[in-house]
Coordinates of C-alpha atoms in Angstrom, one line a residue:
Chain A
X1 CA -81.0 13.5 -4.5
X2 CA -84.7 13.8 -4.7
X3 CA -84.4 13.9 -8.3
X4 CA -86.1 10.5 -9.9
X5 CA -85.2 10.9 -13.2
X6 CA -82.7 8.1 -15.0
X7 CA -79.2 9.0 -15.2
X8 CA -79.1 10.3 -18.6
X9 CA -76.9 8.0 -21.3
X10 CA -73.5 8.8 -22.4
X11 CA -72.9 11.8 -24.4
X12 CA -76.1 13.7 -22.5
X13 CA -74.9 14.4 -19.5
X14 CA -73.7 17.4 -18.2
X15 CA -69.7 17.9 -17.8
X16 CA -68.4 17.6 -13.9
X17 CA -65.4 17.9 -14.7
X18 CA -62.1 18.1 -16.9
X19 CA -58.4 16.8 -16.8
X20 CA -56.7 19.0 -19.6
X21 CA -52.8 17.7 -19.8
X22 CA -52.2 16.9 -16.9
X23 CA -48.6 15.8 -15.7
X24 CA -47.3 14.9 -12.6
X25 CA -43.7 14.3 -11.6
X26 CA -41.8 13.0 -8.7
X27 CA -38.3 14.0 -7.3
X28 CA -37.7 16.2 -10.7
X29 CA -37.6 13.0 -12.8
X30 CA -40.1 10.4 -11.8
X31 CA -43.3 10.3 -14.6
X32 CA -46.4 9.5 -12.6
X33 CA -48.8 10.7 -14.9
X34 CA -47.7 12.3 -18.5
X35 CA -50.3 14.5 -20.2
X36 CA -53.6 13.0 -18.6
X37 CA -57.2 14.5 -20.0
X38 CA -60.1 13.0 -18.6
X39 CA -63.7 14.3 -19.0
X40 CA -66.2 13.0 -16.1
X41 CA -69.4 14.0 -16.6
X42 CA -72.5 13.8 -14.0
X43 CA -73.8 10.3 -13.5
X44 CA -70.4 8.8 -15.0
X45 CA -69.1 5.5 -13.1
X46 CA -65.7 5.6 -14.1
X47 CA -63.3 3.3 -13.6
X48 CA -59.7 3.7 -13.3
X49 CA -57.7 0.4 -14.2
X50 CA -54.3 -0.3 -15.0
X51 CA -50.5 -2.1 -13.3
X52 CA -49.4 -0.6 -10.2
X53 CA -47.6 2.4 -10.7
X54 CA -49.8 3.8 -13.5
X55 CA -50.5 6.8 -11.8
X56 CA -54.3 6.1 -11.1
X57 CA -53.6 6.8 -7.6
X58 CA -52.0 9.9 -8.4
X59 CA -54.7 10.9 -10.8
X60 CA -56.9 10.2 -7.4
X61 CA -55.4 12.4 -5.3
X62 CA -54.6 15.2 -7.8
X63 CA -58.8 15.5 -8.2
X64 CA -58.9 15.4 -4.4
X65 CA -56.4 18.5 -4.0
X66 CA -54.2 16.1 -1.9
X67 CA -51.6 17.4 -4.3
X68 CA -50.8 19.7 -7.1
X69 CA -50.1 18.9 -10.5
X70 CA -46.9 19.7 -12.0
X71 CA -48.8 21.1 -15.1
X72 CA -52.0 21.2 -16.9
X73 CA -55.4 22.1 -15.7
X74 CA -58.3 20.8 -13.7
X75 CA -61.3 22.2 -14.2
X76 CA -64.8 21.4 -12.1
X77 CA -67.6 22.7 -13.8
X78 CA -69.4 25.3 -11.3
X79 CA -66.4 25.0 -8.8
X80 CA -64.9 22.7 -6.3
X81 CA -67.2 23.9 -3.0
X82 CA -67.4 22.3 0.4
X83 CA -69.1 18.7 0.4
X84 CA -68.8 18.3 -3.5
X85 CA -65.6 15.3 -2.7
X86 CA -66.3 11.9 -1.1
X87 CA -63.7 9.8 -0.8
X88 CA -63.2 6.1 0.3
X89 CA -59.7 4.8 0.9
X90 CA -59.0 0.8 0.2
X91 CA -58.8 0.2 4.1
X92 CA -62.1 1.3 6.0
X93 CA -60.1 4.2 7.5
X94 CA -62.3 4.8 10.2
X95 CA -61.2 6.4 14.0
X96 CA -61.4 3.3 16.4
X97 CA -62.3 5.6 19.1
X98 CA -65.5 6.9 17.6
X99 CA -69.0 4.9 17.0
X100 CA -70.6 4.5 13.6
X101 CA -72.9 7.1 13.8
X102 CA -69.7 9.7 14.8
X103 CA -67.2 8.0 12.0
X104 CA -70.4 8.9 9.7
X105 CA -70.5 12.4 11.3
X106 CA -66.6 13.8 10.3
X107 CA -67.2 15.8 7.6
X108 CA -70.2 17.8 8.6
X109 CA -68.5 18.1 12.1
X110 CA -65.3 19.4 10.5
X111 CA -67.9 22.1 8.9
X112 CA -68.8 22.7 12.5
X113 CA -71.9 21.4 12.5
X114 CA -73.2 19.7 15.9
X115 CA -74.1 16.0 15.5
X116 CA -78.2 17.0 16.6
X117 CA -77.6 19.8 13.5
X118 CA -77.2 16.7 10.8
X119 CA -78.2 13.7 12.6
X120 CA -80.8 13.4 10.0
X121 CA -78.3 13.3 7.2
X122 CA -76.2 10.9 9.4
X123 CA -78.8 8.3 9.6
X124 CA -80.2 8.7 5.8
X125 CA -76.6 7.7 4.9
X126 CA -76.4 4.5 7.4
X127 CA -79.3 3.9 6.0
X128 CA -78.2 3.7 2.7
X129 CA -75.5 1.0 3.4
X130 CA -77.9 -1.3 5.5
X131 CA -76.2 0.4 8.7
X132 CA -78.6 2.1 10.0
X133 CA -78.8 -0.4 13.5
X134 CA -75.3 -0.1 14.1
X135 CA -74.9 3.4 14.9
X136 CA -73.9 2.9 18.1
X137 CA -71.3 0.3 17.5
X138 CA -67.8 0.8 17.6
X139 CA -65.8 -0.1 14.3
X140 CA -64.2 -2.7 16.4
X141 CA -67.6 -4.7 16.6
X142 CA -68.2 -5.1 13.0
X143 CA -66.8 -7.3 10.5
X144 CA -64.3 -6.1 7.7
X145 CA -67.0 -5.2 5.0
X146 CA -69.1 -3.6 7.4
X147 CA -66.3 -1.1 8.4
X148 CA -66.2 -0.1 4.4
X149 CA -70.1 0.2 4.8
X150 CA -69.3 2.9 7.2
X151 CA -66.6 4.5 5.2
X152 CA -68.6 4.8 2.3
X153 CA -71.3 6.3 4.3
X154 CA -69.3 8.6 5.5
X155 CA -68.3 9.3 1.9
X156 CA -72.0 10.0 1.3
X157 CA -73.0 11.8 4.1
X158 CA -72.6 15.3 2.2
X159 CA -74.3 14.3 -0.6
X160 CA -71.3 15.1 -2.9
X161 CA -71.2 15.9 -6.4
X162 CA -68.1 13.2 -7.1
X163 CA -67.3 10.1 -5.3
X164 CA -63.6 9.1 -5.0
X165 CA -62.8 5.3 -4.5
X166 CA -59.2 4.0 -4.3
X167 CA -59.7 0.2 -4.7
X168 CA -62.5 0.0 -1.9
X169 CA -62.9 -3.7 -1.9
X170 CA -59.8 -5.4 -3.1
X171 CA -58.8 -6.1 0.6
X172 CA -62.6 -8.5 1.0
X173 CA -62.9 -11.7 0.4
X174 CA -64.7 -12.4 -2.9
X175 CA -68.1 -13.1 -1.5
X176 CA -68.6 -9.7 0.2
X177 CA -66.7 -7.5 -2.7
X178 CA -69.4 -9.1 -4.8
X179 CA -72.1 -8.3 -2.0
X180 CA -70.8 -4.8 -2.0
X181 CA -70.6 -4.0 -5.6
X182 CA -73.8 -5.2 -6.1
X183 CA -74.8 -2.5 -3.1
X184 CA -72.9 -0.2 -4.6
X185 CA -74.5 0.1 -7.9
X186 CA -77.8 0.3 -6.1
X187 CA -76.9 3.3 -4.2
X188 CA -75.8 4.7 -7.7
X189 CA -78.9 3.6 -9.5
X190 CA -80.8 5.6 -6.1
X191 CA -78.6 8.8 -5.5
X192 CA -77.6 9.2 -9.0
X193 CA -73.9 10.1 -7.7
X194 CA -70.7 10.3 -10.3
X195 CA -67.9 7.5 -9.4
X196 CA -64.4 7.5 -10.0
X197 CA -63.4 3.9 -8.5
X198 CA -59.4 2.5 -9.1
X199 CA -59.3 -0.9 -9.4
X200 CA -56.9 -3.4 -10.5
X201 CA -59.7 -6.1 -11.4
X202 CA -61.3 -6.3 -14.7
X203 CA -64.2 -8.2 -13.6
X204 CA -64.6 -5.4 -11.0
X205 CA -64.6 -2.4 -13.2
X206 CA -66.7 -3.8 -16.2
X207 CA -69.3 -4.8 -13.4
X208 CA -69.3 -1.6 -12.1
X209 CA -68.8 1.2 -14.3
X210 CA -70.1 2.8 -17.8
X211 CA -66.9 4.0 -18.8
X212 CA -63.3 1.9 -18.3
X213 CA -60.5 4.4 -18.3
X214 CA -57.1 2.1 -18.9
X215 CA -53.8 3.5 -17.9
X216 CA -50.4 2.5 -18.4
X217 CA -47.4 2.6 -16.8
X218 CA -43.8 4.4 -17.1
X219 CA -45.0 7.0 -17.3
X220 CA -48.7 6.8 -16.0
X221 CA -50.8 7.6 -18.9
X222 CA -54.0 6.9 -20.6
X223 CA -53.7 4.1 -22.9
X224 CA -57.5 3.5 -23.9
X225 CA -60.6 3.8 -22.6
X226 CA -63.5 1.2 -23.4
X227 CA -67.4 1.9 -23.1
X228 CA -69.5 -0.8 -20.9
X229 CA -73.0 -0.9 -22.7
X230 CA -74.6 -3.0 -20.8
X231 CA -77.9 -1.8 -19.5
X232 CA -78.5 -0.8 -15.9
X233 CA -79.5 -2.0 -13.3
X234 CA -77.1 -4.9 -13.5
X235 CA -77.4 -7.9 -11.4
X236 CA -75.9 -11.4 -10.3
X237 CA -77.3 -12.5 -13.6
X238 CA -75.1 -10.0 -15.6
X239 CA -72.1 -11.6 -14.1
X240 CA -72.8 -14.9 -15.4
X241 CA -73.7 -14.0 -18.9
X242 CA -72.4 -13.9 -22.3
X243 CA -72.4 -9.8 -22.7
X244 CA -70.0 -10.0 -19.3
X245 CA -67.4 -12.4 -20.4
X246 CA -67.3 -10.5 -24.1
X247 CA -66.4 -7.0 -22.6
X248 CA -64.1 -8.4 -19.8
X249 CA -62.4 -9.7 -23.0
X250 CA -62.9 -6.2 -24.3
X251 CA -61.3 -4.8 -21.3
X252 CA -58.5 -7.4 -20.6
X253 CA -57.2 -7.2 -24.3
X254 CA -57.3 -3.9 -23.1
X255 CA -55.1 -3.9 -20.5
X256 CA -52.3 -6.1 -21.8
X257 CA -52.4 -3.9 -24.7
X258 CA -51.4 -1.1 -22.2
X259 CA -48.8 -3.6 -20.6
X260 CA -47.3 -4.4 -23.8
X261 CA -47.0 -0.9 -25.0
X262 CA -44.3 -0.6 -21.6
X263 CA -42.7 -4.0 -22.6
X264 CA -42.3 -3.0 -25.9
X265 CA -40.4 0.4 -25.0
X266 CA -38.8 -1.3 -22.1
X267 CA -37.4 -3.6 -25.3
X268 CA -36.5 -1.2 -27.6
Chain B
X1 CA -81.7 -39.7 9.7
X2 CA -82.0 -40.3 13.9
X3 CA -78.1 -39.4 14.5
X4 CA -79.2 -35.4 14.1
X5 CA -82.7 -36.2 16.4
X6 CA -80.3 -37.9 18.8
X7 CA -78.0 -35.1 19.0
X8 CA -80.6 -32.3 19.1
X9 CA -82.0 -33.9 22.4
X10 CA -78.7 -34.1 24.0
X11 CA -76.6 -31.1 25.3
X12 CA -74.6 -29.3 23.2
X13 CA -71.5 -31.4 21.9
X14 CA -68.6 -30.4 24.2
X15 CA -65.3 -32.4 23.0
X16 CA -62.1 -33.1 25.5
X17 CA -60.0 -30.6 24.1
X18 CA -62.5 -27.8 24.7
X19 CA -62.7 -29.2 28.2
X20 CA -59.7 -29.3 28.5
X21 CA -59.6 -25.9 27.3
X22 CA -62.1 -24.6 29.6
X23 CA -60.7 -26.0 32.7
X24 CA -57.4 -24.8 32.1
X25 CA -58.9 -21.1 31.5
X26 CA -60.3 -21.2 34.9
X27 CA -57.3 -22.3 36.4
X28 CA -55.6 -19.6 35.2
X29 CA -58.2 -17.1 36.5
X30 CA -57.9 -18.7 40.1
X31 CA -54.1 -18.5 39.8
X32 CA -54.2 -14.8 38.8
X33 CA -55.1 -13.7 41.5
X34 CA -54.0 -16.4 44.5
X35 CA -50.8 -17.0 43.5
X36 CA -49.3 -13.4 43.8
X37 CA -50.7 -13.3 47.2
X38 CA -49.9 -17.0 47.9
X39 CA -46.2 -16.0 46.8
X40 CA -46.0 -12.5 48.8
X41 CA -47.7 -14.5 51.8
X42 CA -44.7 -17.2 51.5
X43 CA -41.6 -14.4 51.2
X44 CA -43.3 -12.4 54.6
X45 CA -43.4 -15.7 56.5
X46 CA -39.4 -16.8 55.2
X47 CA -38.5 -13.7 56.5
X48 CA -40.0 -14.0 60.1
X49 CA -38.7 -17.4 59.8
X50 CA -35.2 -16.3 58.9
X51 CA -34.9 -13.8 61.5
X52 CA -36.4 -16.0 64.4
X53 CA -34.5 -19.3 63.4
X54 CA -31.2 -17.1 62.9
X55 CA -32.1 -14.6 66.0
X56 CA -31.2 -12.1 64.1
X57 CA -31.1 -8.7 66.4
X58 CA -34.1 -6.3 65.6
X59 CA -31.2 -3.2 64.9
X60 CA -30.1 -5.3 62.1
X61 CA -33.2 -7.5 60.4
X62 CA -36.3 -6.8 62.2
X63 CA -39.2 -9.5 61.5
X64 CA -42.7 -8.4 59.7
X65 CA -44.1 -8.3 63.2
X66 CA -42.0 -6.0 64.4
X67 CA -42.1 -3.8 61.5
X68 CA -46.0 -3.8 61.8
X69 CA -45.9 -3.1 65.1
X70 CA -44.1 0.0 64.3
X71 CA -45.9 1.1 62.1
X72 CA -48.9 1.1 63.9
X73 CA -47.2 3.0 66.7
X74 CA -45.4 5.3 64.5
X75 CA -49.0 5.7 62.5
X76 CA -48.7 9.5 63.6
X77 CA -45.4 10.5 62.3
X78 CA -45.7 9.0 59.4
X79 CA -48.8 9.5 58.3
X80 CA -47.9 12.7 58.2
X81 CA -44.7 12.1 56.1
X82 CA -46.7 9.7 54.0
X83 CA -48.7 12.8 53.2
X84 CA -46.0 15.4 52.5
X85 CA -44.6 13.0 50.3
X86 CA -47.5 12.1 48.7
X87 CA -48.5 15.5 47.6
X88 CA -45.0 16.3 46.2
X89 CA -46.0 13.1 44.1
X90 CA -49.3 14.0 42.9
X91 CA -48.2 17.5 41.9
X92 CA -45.2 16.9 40.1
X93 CA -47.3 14.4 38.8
X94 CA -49.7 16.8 37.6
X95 CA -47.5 19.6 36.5
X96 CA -45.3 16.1 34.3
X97 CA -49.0 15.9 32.5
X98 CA -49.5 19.1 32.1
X99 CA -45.8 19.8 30.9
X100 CA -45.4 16.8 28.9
X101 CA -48.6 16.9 26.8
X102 CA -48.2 20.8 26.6
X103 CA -44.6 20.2 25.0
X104 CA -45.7 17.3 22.9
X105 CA -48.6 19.5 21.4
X106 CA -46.3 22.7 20.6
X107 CA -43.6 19.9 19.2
X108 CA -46.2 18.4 16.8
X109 CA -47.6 22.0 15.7
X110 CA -44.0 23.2 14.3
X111 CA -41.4 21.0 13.3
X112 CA -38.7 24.4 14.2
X113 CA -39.8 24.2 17.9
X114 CA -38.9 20.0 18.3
X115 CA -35.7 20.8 16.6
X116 CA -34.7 23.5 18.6
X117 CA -36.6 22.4 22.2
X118 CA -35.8 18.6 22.0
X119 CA -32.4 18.5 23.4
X120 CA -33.0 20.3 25.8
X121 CA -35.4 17.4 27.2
X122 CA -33.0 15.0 26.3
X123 CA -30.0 16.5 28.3
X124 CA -32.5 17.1 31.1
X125 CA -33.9 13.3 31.1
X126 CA -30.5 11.6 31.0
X127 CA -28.4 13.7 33.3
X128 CA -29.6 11.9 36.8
X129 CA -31.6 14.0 38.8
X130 CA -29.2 13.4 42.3
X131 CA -26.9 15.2 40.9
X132 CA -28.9 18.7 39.8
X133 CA -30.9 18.7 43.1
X134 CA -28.8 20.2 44.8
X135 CA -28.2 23.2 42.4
X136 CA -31.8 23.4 42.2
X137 CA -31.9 23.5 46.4
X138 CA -29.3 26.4 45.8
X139 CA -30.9 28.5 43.1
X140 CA -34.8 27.9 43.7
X141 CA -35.5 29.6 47.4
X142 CA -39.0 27.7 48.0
X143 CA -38.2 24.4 49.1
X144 CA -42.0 23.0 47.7
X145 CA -41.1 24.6 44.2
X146 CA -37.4 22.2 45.0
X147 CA -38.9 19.6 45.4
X148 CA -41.7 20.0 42.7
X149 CA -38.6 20.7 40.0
X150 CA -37.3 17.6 40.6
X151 CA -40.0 15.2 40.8
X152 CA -40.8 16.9 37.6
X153 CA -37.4 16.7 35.9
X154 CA -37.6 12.9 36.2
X155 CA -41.6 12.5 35.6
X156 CA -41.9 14.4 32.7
X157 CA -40.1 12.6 29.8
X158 CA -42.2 9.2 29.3
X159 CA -45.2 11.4 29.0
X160 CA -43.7 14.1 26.9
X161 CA -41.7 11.5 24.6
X162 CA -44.9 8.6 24.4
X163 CA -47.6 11.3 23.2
X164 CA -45.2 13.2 21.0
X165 CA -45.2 9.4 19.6
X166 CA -48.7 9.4 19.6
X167 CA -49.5 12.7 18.2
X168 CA -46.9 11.8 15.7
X169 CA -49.0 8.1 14.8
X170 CA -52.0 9.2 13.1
X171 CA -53.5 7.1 10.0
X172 CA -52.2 8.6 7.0
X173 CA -55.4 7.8 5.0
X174 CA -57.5 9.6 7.9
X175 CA -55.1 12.8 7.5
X176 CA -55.7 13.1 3.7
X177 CA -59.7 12.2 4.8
X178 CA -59.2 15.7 7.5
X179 CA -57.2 17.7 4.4
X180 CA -60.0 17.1 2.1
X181 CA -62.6 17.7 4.3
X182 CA -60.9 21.6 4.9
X183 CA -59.7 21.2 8.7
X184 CA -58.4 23.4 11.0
X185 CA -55.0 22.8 12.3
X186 CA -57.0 23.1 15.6
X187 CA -59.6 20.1 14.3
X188 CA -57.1 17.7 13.4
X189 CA -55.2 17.8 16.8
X190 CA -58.5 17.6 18.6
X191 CA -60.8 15.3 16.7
X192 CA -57.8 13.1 15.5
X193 CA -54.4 13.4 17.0
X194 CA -55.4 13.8 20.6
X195 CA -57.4 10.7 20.0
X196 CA -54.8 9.0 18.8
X197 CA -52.2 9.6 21.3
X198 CA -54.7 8.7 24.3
X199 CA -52.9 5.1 24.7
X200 CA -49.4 6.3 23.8
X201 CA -50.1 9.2 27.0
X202 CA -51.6 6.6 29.0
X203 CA -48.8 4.1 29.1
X204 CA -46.4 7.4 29.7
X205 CA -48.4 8.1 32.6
X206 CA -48.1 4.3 33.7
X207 CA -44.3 5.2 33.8
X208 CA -44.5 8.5 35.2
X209 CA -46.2 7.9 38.4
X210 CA -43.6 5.9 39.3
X211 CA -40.9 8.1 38.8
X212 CA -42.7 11.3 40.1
X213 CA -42.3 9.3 43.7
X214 CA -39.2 8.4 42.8
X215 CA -38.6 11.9 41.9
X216 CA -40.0 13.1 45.3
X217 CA -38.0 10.3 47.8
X218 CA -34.6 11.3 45.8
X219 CA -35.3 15.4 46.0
X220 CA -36.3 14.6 49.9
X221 CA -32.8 12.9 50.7
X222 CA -31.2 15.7 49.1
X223 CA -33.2 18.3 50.7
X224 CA -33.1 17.4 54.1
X225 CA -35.8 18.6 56.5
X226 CA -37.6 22.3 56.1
X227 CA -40.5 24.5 56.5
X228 CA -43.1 22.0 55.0
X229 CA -42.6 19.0 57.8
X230 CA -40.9 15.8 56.5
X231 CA -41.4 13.3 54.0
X232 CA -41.0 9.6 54.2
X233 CA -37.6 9.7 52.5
X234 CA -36.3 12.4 55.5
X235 CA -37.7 9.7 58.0
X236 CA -35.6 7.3 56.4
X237 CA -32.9 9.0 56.8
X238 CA -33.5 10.2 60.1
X239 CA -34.7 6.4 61.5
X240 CA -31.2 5.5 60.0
X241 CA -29.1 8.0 62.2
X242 CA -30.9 6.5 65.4
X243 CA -30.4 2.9 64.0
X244 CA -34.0 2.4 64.2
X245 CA -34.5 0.1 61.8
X246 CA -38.0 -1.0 62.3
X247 CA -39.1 2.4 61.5
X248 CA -36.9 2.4 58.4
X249 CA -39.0 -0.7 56.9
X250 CA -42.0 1.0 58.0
X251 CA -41.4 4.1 56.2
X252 CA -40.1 1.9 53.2
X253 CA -43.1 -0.2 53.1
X254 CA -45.6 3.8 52.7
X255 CA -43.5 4.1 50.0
X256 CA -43.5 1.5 48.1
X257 CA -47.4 1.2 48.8
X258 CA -47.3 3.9 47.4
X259 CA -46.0 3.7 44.4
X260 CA -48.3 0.4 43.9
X261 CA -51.6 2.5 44.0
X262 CA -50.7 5.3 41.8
X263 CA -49.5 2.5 39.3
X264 CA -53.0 0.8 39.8
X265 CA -54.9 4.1 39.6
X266 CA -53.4 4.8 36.2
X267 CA -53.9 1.1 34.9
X268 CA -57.8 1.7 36.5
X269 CA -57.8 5.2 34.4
X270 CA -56.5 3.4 31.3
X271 CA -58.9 0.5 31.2
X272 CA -61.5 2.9 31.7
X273 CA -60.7 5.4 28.6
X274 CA -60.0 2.6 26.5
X275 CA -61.7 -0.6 27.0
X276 CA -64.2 0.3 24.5
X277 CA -62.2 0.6 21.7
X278 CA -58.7 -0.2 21.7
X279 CA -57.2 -3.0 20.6
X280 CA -54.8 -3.5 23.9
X281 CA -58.1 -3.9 25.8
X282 CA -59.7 -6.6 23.5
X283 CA -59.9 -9.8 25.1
X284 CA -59.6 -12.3 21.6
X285 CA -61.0 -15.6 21.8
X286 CA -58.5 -18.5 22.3

């Protein structure tokens, strides 16, 4: 984290890790994913986006360990170790019963560490999401983006080597998604982390990420993938201008391309 | 231009609905409380009424007076009652807590142990405790560990069967969150599930009090008097056989005073544990 150097451009960087054929089924017969490969490499901001029930959830949770894949392989480069996963879920998820600072605390104190042991690292990540007076609070106190602010400090508080994010802002109203993404690609542009964010917005992920993976449903697959080149740091004014609305095209064609290719074999 | 100079010089705007508003939230706040005892005060004064207008004999209605009266002169006896009952309470209180929690942990940690334990609770809640007392007067020696058996019988199953709930109604997301992050079976049930159930137990305990003294009074009548002096449901009984009535409200009144502050004392507990966090404990606006 110390490290100042730029994240390297695409085709530099260092491989994180590697989805080779993956398949997932349900119940013996549901397809949620069908021979998946996906390299993410370190600094990547990936984004996920496709219909519900494309399997970009499942993909989620299969790099998490939440479940196993029916076949195929996933590989992390060096080994998945303690700390390496964050993960932020599209509610706050946060225990009502604990403060800020002690939400923040879980996964150090589920390494057994005492909250004196990593109180530095605590505050360093409230600090990160603006946070860093509310420690005390109680997730009650604090207003609906505030709570994600937690949760993805929280996420951070390890300093992990991925960052999972399943469709972190899509329950915010516009103004404070926008407030957060911009935050969000701060944090990246400071702490260098790798991003795998699902989203169902195209405005969201070409904002956010360097790589757009689109999926498809029935059965969940990877249907293309587009590059963002647009130049980081990226700010309010890359929303509004012409190199924005071009690759949303990009990505939106897209999409409906991956739509169509289910209409078409729903059709045949 | 002057309307917002005008404005900023006089207090801040209050409109009649808010007034309205705020005058009818103070009403309510007066009413709370003066009401209920403006209501009680009513019922206690129709009574005396009743039985003065009516000269109704004492051996059949006795007034509040009367029953007061007894109660102070009885205050020996049945302060001593009111304790033996009281501690039967508590304790089969206690061992409900300590049961009901202790078999809603080992029901949440295997699946096989519910299955094969939870009828057994069942059976044991339903089947009405008046009529296993007496076995249990036959079969268990110790008339305290009677008594504690069935107070506990009927005390135990709102604890055991709210934080099994509760145990049971953890945030999915925050269980992935504790699977990723490697925890203990030991971790989750303290740092989350435990947590979790805390309201759940609380309004179980709510319930419980109650029916621990109601578990006590019932396992009293049934076992008469013995070596550990009488409670206030033996008095009862005994004030009957003499037809002293006065003494019988007397006694009745300990009891149900009693109930009253162990159902206050666990509402006290519950606001304490939770008013920081939990949502029945928010006061909203409007």
């Amino acid at each position: 984290m110390s490290d100042h150097s730029l994240i390297p451009p695409m085709g530099q960087r260092d491989e994180l890790l590697r989805m080779t054929d993956v398949d997932k089924v349900f119940n013996g017969n549901v397809e949620a994913l069908k021979n998946l490969n996906l390299t993410v490499n370190q600094g990547d901001f990936i984004s996920l986006l496709g219909p519900s029930g494309c399997g970009k959830s499942t993909a989620l949770r299969l790099i998490a360990g939440l479940m196993r894949q029916t076949s195929g392989q996933i590989k992390w480069n060096g080994g998945l170790n303690e700390g390496d996963l964050g993960v932020v879920f599209q509610e706050p998820t946060l225990m009502p019963w604990a403060t800020v600072e002690q939400n923040a605390w879980l996964p150090h104190r589920l390494r057994g560490k005492s909250l004196d042991d990593v109180r530095g690292d605590i505050m360093w990540a409230l600090k990160m999401v603006g946070l860093e007076k509310f420690q005390k609070s109680y997730p009650r106190e604090l207003s609906g983006g505030m709570k994600m602010r937690v949760s993805i400090a929280r996420a951070l508080v390890t300093q992990p080597r991925l960052i999972l994010m399943d469709e972190p802002f899509a329950a915010l109203d516009e103004i404070t998604r926008h407030k957060l993404n911009n935050d969000l690609l701060m944090l990246r542009d400071k702490l260098k982390c790798t991003v795998i964010f699902v989203t169902h917005s195209v405005f969201e992920s070409v904002f956010l990420s360097d790589r757009i993976v689109v999926m498809a449903a029935r059965p969940g697959r990877v249907s293309a993938e587009v590059s963002v080149d647009a130049p980081y740091p990226r700010t309010e004014e890359f929303r509004t201008s012409a190199q924005y609305a071009e690759l949303c095209r990009k990505a939106s064609d897209a999409l409906h391309g991956a739509m169509n290719q289910h209409g078409e074999r729903a059709s045949a | 231009m002057s309307a917002p100079e005008m404005h900023a010089t006089q207090a801040p705007v209050v409109d009649l609905e808010e007034l309205q508003h705020a005058r009818a939230q103070r009403r309510d706040k007066i009413a709370k409380w003066s009401l209920p005892i403006l209501m009680l005060g009513l019922a206690i004064f129709l009574w005396d009424r009743i039985v003065v207008w009516n000269e109704i004999p004492h051996y059949i209605l006795p007034g509040p007076g009367l029953v007061i009266q007894t109660l102070i002169e009885d205050w020996g006896m049945l302060s001593d009652a009111l304790w033996v009952t009281l501690k039967i309470t508590l304790m089969a209180l206690g061992v409900a807590v300590v049961g009901g929690v202790g078999l809603a942990v080992l029901f949440t940690q295997s699946r096989y142990f519910e299955m094969a334990f939870y009828p057994f609770a069942v059976i044991l809640q339903v089947t009405p405790v008046v009529s296993i007392a007496p076995l249990i007067f036959i079969y268990v020696d110790s008339r305290l560990a009677g008594l504690l058996l069935c107070a506990w019988i009927v005390a135990f199953f709102p604890i055991l069967s709210n934080t099994t709930l509760g145990l049971n109604s953890t945030d999915h997301n925050l269980r992935d969150l504790y699977k990723i992050y490697g925890a203990t079976r030991w971790q989750r049930l303290r740092y989350l599930q435990l947590p979790t159930a805390l309201p759940y137990f609380l309004g179980g305990l709510r319930i419980a009090g109650g029916l621990s003294l109601i578990g006590a009074v019932v396992a009293e009548y049934v076992a008469g008097t013995g070596g550990i002096g009488s409670g206030l449901a033996f008095r009862i009984l005994e004030a009957g056989y003499r037809l002293n009535i006065p003494r019988m409200f007397a006694a009745l009144i300990l009891i149900a005073a009693t109930g009253v502050v162990i159902f206050t004392f666990a509402s006290l507990l519950s606001h304490a544990l939770l008013h920081k966090w939990h949502e029945s404990a928010i006061k909203r606006e409007n």
